[in-house]
Short mmCIF file of C-alpha atoms and ligand atoms in Angstrom, two decimals:
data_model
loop_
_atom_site.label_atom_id
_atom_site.label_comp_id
_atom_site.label_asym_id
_atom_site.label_seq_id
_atom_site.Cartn_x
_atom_site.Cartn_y
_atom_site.Cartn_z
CA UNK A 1 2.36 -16.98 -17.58
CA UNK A 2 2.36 -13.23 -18.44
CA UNK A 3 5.75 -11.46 -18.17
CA UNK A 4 6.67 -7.81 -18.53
CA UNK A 5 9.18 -6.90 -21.44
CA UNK A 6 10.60 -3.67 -21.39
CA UNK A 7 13.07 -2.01 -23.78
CA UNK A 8 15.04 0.57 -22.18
CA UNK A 9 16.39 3.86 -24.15
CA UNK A 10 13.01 6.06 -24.38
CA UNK A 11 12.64 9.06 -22.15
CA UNK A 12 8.85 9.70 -20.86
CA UNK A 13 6.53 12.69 -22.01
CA UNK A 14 3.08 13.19 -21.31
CA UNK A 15 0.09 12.93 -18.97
CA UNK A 16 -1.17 10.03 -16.71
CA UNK A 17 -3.91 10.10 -14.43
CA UNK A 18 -3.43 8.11 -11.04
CA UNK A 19 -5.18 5.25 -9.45
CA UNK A 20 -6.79 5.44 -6.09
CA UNK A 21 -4.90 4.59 -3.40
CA UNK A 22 -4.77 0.78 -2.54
CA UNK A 23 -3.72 1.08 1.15
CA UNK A 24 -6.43 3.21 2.22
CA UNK A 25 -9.30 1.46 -0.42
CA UNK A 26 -8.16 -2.03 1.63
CA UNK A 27 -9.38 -0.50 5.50
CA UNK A 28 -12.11 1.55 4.11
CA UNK A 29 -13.58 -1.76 2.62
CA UNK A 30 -12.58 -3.69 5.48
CA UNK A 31 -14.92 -0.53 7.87
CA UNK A 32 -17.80 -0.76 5.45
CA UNK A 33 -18.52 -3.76 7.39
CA UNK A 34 -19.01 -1.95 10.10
CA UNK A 35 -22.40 -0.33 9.07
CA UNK A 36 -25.65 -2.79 8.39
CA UNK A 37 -26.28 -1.31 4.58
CA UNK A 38 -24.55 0.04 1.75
CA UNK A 39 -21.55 2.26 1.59
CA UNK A 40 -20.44 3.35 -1.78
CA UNK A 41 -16.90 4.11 -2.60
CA UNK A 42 -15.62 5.57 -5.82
CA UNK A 43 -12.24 6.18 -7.39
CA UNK A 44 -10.94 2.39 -6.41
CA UNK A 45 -7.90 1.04 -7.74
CA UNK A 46 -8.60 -1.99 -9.89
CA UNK A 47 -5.93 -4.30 -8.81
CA UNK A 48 -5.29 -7.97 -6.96
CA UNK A 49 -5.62 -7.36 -3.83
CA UNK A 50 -8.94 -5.41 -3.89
CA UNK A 51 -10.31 -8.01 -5.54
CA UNK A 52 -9.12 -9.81 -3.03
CA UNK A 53 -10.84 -7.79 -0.31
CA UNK A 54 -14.03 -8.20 -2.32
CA UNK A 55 -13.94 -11.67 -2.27
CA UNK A 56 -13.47 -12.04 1.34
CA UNK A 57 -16.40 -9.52 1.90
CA UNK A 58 -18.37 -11.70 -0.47
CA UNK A 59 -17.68 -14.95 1.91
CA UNK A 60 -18.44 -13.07 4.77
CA UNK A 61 -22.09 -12.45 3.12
CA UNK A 62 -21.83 -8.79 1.90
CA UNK A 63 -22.81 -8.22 -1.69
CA UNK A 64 -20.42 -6.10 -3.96
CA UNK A 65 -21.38 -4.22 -6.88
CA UNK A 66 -18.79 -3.18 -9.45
CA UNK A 67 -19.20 -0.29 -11.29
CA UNK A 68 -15.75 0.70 -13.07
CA UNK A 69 -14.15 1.72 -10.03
CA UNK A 70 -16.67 2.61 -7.83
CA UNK A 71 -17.41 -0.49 -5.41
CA UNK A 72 -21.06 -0.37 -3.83
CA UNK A 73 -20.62 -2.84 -0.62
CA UNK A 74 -24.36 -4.18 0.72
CA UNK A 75 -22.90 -5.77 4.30
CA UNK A 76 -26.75 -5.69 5.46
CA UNK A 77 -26.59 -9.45 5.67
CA UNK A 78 -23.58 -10.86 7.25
CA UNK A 79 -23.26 -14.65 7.94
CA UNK A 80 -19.77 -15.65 8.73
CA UNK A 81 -16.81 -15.43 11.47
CA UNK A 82 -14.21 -17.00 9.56
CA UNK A 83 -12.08 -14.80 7.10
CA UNK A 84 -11.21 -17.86 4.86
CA UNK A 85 -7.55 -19.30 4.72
CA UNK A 86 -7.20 -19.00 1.31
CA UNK A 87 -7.27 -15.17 0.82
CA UNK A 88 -5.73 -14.39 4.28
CA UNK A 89 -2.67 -16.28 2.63
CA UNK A 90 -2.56 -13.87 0.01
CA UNK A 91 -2.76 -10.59 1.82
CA UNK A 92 -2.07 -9.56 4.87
CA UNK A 93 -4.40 -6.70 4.90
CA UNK A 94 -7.01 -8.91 5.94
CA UNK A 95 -5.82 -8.74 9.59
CA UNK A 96 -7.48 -5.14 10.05
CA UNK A 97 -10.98 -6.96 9.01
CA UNK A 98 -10.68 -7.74 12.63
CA UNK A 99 -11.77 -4.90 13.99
CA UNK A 100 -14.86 -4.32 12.34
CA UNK A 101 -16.05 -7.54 12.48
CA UNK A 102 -15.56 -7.62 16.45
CA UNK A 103 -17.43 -4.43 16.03
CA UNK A 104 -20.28 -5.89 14.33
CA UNK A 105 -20.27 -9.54 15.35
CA UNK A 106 -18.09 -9.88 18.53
CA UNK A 107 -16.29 -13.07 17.45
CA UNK A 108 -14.11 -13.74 14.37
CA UNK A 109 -11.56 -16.24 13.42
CA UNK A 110 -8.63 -16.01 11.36
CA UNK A 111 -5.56 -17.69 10.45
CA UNK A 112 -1.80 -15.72 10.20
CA UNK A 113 -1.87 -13.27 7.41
CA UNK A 114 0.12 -13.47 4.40
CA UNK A 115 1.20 -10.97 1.55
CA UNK A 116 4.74 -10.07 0.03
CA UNK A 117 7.62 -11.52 1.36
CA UNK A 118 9.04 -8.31 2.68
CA UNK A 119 10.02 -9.59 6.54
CA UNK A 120 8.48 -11.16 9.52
CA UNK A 121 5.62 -8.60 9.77
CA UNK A 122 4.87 -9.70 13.00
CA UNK A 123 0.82 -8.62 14.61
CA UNK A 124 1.51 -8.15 18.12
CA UNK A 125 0.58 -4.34 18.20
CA UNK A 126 -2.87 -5.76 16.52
CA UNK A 127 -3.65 -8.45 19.53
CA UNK A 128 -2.04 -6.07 22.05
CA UNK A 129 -4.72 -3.49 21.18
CA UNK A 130 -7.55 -5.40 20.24
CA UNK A 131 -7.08 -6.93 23.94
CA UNK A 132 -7.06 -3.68 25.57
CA UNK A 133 -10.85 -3.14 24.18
CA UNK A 134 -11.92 -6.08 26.04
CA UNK A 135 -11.34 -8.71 23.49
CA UNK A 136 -10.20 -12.60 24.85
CA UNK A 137 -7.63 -14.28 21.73
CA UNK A 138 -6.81 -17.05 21.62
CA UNK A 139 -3.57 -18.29 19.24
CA UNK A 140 -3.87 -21.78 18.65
CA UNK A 141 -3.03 -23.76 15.74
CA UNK A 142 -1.74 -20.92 12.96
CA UNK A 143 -5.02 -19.45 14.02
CA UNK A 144 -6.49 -16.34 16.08
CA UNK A 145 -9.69 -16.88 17.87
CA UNK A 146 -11.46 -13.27 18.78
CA UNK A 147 -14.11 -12.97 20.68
CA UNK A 148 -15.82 -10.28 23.09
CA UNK A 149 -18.86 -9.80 25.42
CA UNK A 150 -18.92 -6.47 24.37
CA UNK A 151 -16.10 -3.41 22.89
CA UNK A 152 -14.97 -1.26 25.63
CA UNK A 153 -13.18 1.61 25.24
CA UNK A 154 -9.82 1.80 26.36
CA UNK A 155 -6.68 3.38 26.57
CA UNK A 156 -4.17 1.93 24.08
CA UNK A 157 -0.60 2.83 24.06
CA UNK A 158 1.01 1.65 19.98
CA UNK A 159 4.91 0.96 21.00
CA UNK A 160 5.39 1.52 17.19
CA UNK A 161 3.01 3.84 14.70
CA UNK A 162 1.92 0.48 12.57
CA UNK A 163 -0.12 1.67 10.04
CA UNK A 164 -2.29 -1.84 9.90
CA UNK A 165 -2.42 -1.95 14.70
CA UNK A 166 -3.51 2.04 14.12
CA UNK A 167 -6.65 1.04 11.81
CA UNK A 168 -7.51 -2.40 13.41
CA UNK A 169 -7.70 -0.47 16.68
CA UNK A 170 -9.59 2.42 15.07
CA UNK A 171 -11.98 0.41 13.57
CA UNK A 172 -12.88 -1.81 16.61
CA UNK A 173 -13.45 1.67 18.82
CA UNK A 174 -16.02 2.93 16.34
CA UNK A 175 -18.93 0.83 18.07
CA UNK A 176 -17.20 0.30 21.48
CA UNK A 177 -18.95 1.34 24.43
CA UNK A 178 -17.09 4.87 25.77
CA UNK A 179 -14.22 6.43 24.44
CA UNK A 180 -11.10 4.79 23.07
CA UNK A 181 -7.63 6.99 23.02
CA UNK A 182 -5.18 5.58 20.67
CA UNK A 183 -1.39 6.92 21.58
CA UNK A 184 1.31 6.96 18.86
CA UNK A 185 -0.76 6.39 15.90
CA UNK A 186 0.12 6.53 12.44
CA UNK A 187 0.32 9.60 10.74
CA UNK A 188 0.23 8.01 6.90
CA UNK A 189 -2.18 9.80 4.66
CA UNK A 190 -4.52 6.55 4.28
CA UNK A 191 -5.00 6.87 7.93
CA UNK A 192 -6.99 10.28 7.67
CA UNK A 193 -8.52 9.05 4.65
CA UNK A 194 -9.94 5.62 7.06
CA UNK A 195 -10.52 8.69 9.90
CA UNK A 196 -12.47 10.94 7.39
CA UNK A 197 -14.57 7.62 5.52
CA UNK A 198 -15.35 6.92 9.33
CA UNK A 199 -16.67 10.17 9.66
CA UNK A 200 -18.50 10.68 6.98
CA UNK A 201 -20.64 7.31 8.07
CA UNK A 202 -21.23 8.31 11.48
CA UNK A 203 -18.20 7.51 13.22
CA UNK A 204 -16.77 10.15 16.44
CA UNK A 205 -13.16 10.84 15.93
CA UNK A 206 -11.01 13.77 16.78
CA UNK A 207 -7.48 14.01 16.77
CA UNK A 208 -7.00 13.07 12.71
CA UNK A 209 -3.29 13.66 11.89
CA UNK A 210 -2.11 14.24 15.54
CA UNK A 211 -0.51 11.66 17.50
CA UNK A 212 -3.60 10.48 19.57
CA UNK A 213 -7.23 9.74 17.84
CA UNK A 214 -9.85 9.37 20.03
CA UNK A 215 -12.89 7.72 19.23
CA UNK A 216 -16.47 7.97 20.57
CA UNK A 217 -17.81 5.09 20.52
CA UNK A 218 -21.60 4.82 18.69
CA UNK A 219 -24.40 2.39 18.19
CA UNK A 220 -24.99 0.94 14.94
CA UNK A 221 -27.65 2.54 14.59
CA UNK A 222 -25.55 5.75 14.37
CA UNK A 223 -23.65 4.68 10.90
CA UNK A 224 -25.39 5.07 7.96
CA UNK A 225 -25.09 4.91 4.03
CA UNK A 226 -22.14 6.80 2.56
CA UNK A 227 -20.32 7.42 -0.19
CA UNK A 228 -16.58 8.61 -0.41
CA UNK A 229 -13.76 9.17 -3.21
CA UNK A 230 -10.72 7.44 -2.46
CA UNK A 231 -7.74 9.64 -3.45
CA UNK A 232 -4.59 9.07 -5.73
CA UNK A 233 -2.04 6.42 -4.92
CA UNK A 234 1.11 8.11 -3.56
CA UNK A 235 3.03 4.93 -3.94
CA UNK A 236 2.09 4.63 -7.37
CA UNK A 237 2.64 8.60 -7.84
CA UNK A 238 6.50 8.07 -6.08
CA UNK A 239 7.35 5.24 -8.70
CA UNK A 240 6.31 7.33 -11.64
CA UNK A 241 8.29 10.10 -10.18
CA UNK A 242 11.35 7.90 -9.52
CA UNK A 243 10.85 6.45 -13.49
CA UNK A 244 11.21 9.89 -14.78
CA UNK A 245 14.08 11.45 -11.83
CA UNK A 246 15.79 7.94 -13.91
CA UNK A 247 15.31 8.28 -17.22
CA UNK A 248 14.67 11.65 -18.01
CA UNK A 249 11.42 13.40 -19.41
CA UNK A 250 8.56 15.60 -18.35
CA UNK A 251 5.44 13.66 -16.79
CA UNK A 252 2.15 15.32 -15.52
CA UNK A 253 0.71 13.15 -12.79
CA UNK A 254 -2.76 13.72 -12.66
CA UNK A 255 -5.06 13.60 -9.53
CA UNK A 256 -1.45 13.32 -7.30
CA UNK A 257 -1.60 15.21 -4.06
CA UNK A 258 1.46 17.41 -3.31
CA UNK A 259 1.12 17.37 0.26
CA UNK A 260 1.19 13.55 0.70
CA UNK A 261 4.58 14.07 -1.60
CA UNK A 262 6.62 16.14 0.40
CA UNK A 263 9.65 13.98 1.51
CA UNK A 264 9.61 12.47 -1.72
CA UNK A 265 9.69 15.91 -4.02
CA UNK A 266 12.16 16.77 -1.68
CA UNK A 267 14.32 13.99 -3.06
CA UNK A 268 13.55 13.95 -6.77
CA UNK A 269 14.69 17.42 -6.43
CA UNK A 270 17.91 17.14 -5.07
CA UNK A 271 17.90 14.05 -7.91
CA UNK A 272 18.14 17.00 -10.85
CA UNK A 273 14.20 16.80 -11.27
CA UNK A 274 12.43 20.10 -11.20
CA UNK A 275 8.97 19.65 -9.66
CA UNK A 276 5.62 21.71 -9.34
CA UNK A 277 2.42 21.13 -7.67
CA UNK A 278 -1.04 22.22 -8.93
CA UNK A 279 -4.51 21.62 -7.61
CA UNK A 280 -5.03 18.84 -10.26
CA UNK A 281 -1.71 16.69 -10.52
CA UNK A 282 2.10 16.97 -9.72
CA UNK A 283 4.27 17.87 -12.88
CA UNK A 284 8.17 16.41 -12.83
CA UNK A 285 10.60 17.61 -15.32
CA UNK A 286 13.87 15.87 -15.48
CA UNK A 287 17.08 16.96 -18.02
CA UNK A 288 19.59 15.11 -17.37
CA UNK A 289 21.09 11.88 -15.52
CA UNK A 290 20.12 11.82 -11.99
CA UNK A 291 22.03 13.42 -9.40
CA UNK A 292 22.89 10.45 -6.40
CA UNK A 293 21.14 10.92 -3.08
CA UNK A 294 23.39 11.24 0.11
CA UNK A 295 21.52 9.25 2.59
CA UNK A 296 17.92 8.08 2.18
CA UNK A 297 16.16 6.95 5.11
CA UNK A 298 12.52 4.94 4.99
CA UNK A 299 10.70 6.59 8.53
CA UNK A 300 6.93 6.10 9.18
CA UNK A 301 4.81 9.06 7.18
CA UNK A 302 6.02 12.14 7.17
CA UNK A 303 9.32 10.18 6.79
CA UNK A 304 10.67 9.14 3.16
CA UNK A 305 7.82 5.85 2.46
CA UNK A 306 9.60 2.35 2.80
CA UNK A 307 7.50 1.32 -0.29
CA UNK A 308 9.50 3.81 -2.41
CA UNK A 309 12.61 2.41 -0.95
CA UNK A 310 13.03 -0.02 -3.74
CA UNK A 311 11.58 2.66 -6.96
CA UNK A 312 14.17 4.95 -5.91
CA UNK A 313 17.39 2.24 -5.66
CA UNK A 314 16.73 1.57 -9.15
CA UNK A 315 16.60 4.91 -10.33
CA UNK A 316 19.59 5.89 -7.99
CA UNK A 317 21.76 3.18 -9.28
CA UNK A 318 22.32 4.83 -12.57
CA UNK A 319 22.95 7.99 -10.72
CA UNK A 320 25.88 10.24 -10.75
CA UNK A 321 27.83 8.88 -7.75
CA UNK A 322 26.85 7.26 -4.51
CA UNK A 323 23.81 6.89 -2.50
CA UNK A 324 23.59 5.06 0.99
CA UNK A 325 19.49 4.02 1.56
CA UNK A 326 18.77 2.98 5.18
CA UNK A 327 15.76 0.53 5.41
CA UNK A 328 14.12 1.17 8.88
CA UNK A 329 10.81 -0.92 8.42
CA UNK A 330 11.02 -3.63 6.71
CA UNK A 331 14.24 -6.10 7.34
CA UNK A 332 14.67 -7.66 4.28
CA UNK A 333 13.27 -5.17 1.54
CA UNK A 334 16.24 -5.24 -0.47
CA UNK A 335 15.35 -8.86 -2.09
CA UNK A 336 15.34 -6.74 -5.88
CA UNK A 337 18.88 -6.17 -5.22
CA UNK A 338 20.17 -9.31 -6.73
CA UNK A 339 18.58 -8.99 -9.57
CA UNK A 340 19.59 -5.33 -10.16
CA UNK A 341 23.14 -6.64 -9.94
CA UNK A 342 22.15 -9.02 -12.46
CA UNK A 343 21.14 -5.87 -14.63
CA UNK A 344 24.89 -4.38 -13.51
CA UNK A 345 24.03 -2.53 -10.85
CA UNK A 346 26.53 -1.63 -8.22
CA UNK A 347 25.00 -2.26 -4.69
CA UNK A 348 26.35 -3.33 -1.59
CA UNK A 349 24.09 -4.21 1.35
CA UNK A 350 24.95 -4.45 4.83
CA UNK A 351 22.17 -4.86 7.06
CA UNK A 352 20.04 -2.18 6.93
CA UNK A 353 22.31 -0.30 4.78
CA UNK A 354 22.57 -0.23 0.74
CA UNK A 355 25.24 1.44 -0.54
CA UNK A 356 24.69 2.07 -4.29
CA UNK A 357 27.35 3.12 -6.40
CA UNK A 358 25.80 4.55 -9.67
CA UNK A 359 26.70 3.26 -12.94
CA UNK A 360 26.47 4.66 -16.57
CA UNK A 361 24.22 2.30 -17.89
CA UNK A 362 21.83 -0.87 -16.43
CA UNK A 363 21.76 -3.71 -19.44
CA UNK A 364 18.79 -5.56 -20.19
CA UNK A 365 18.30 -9.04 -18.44
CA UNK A 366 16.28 -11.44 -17.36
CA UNK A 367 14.59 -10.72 -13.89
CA UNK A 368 11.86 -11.76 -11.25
CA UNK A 369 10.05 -9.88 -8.86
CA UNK A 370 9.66 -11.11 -5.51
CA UNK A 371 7.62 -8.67 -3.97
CA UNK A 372 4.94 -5.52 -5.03
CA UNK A 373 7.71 -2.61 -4.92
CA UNK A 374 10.73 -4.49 -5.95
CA UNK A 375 8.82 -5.79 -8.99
CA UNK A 376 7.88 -1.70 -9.47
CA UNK A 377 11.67 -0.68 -9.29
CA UNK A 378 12.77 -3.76 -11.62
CA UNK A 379 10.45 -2.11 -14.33
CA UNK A 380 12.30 1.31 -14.07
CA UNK A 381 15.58 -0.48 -14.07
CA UNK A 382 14.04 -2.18 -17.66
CA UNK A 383 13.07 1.42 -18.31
CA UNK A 384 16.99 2.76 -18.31
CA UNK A 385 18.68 -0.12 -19.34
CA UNK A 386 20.26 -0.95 -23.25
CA UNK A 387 18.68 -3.69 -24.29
CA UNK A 388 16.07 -5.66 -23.12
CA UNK A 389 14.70 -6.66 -20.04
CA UNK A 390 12.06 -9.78 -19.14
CA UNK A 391 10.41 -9.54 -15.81
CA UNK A 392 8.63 -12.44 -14.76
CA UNK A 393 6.29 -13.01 -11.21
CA UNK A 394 4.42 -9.99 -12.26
CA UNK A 395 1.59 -11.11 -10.21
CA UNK A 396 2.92 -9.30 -7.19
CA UNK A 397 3.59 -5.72 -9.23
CA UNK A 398 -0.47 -6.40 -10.00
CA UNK A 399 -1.38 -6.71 -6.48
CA UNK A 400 -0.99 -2.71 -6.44
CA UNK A 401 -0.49 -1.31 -10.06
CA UNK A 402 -3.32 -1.40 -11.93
CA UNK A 403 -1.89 -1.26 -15.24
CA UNK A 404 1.82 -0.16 -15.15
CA UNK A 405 2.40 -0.98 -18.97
CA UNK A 406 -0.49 0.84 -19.68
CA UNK A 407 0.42 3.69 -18.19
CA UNK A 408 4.17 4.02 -19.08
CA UNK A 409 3.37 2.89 -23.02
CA UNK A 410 1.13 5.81 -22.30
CA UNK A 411 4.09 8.06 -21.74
CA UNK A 412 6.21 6.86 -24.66
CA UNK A 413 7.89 3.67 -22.94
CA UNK A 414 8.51 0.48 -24.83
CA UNK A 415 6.78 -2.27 -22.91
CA UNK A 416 4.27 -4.63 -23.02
CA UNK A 417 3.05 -7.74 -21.43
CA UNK A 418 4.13 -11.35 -23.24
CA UNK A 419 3.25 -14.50 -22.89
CA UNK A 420 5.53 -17.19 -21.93
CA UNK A 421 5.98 -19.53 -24.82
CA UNK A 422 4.96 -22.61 -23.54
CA UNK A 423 1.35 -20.58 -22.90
CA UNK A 424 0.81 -19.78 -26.49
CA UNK A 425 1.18 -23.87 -27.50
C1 LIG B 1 1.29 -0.75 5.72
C2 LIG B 1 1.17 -0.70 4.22
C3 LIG B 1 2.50 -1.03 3.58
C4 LIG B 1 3.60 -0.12 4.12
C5 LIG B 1 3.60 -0.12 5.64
C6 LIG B 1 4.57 0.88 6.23
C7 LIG B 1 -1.13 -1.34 3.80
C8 LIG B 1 -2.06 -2.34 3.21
N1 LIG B 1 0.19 -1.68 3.79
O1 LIG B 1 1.65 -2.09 6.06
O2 LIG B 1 2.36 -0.85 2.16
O3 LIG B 1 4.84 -0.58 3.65
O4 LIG B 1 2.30 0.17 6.15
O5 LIG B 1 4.27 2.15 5.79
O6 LIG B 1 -1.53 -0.27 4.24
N2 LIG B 1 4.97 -4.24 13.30
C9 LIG B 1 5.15 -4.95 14.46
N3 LIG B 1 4.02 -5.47 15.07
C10 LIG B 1 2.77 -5.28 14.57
C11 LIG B 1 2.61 -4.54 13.38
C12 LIG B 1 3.73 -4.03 12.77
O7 LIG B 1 6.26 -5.15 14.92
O8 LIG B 1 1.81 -5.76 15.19
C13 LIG B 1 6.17 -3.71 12.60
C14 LIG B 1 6.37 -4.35 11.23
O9 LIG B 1 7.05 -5.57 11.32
C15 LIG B 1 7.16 -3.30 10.51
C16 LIG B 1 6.60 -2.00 11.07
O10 LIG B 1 5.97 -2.34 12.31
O11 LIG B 1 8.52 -3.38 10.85
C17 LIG B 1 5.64 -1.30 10.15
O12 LIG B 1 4.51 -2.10 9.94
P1 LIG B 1 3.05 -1.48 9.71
O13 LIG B 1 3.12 0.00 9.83
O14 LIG B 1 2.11 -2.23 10.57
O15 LIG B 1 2.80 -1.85 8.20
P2 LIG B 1 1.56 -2.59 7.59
O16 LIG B 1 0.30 -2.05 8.18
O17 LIG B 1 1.80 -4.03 7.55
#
């Protein structure tokens, strides 16, 4: 098995550009099933869990051409309704294929998703919503039934902005009959990047960024070959930001969009970092230790991102003095923390509620990741710690970075991926 092995010590300098962003390649994929021909998307991240998205499309009978990271999806010739098992276990994502395939097919079966082990992640808003357009499920067996005589638009009321309920919804009112109004949507960035993708194939929608999208429903007929740019990962943009707030440096992040940042410049800021934003990239200088953060709370977009929650304990836990983080999305997101202990970290959780007391120095260990983000922040802990540090399970930090030794050996860092020993026999 491949591990990560990081030596800690080395501040980072230089220029990296940024992948395109995984959580809004995963529903545009999943809504290029909506249209019967080819939609071409460039700028995709090459990770795990696309490919895992273009395998399910495959099943499903789409064809997908590969083309560094431009994806060309043919979905001209569907000829399944079951999203198979074994990829639904590995990402959860593939709940929000749902939609379009009630769109285009009016029945679909699935079994309970899967994907990092960050809490119950529970899809009630999903069947809640999906009913309300005039679809019957059924939940037998670890499996959902969908089926429909036809989409109807409908009012739907989210009790909670979920990011995946606000694009399963979406996507199933693009061909339903009338108009759909979707109440307390998401407002993440990936959402008006599905909205705009939609658009540009034919979809109605007004409302993008507001509370409330509506959607005029259209006939097939009405979508029609596209092309889009996905644009850069601000999860991937926050961790590289929280690596250099921790060890020091001056990064250029190329392609990273300053107003999906705000919240989080915000915070490398008061961290000692001094930030600035051009048309082509975000540039972070950072002189000295970091400075702790009072009170960081995760809150759905334009809130402080839960993904970042874990980037930014690691960097904050060789801060100068204390930080309380407050994890509001995800109930048990702070699996990293025993192994940042491990590194000597100084965290205390209760609940919701981290309290990390900063510490002069992290020392080298070895770790495992348990999920995408924690794996992320165990990588900046390896970054600032003496010594060295072994970080095994990287499978989940590949599900969403597409190369995160790459780019930090790019920026001076001393890390590389290994082998485990018994591999090499
Ligand atoms: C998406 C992102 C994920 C990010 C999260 C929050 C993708 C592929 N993943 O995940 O990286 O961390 O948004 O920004 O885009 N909930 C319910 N019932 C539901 C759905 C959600 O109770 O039917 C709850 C969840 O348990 C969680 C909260 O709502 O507490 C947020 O979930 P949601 O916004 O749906 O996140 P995801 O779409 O799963």
């Amino acid at each position: 098995m491949t591990y990560i092995q990081v030596t800690g010590g080395k501040k980072l300098h230089g220029d990296i550009e940024i992948q395109g962003s995984k959580n809004a390649v995963l529903p545009i994929l999943a809504a290029s099933l909506l249209h019967n021909g080819v939609t071409t998307i460039h700028h995709c991240p090459i990770i795990s869990d696309v490919e895992c998205m273009i395998r399910i499309l495959e099943c499903i009978g789409c064809k997908v051409k590969k083309e560094h990271s431009t994806l060309i999806v043919d979905a001209s010739q569907l000829n399944s309704y079951r999203i198979p098992d074994e990829y639904v276990s590995r990402m959860r994502s593939s709940i929000i294929l749902l939609g379009p395939l009630l769109g285009r097919q009016h029945f679909v079966t699935i079994s309970y998703p899967g994907g990092c082990t960050i809490g119950a992640r529970p899809i009630d808003l999903h069947v809640k919503g999906l009913r309300r357009l005039n679809v019957d499920i059924v939940e037998a067996n670890e499996l959902l039934t969908c089926m429909t005589t036809k989409l109807q638009g409908n009012e739907v009321n989210l009790s909670f902005p979920s990011v995946g309920a606000t694009e399963n919804i979406l996507l199933a009112a693009v061909l339903a009959e009338g108009t759909t109004c979707i109440n307390n949507v998401a407002k993440e960035p990936e959402i008006e990047e599905l909205c705009r993708f939609l658009q540009n194939m034919g979809a109605k929608i007004k409302g993008i960024g507001t509370d409330t999208l509506v959607v005029e429903g259209v006939k097939q007929a009405d979508l029609h070959d596209s092309e889009f740019t996905v644009k850069a990962d601000r999860i991937v943009t926050g961790t590289y930001m929280a690596a250099v707030a921790a060890t020091g440096g001056k990064v250029f992040l190329r392609g990273a969009v300053k107003e999906h940042m705000e919240e989080v410049i915000q915070v490398v800021d008061q961290m000692g970092c001094i930030t600035k934003a051009t048309p082509e990239g975000i540039l972070i200088n950072q002189k000295a230790r970091p400075n702790a953060y009072d009170l960081l709370r995760t809150k759905p977009y334009p809130g402080f991102p839960t993904d970042l929650q874990s980037p930014f304990m690691a960097a904050l836990s060789i801060a100068k003095g204390n930080s309380i983080l407050i994890e509001n999305i995800f109930e048990a997101r702070y699996k990293v923390v025993k192994e940042l202990l491990a590194m000597g970290a100084n965290i205390e959780i209760d609940g919701k509620v981290a309290i990390v007391r900063g510490v002069n120095a992290l020392k080298g260990a070895a770790v495992r990741s348990y999920e995408l983000r924690g794996g992320a922040a165990l990588v900046i802990a390896g970054l600032v710690a003496k010594g060295v540090t072994n970080i095994h399970s990287i499978s989940y930090i590949q599900r969403g970075y597409e190369d995160i030794c790459g780019d930090l050996q790019k920026l001076g860092a001393n890390i590389l991926y290994r082998q485990e020993e018994a591999d090499q026999e």
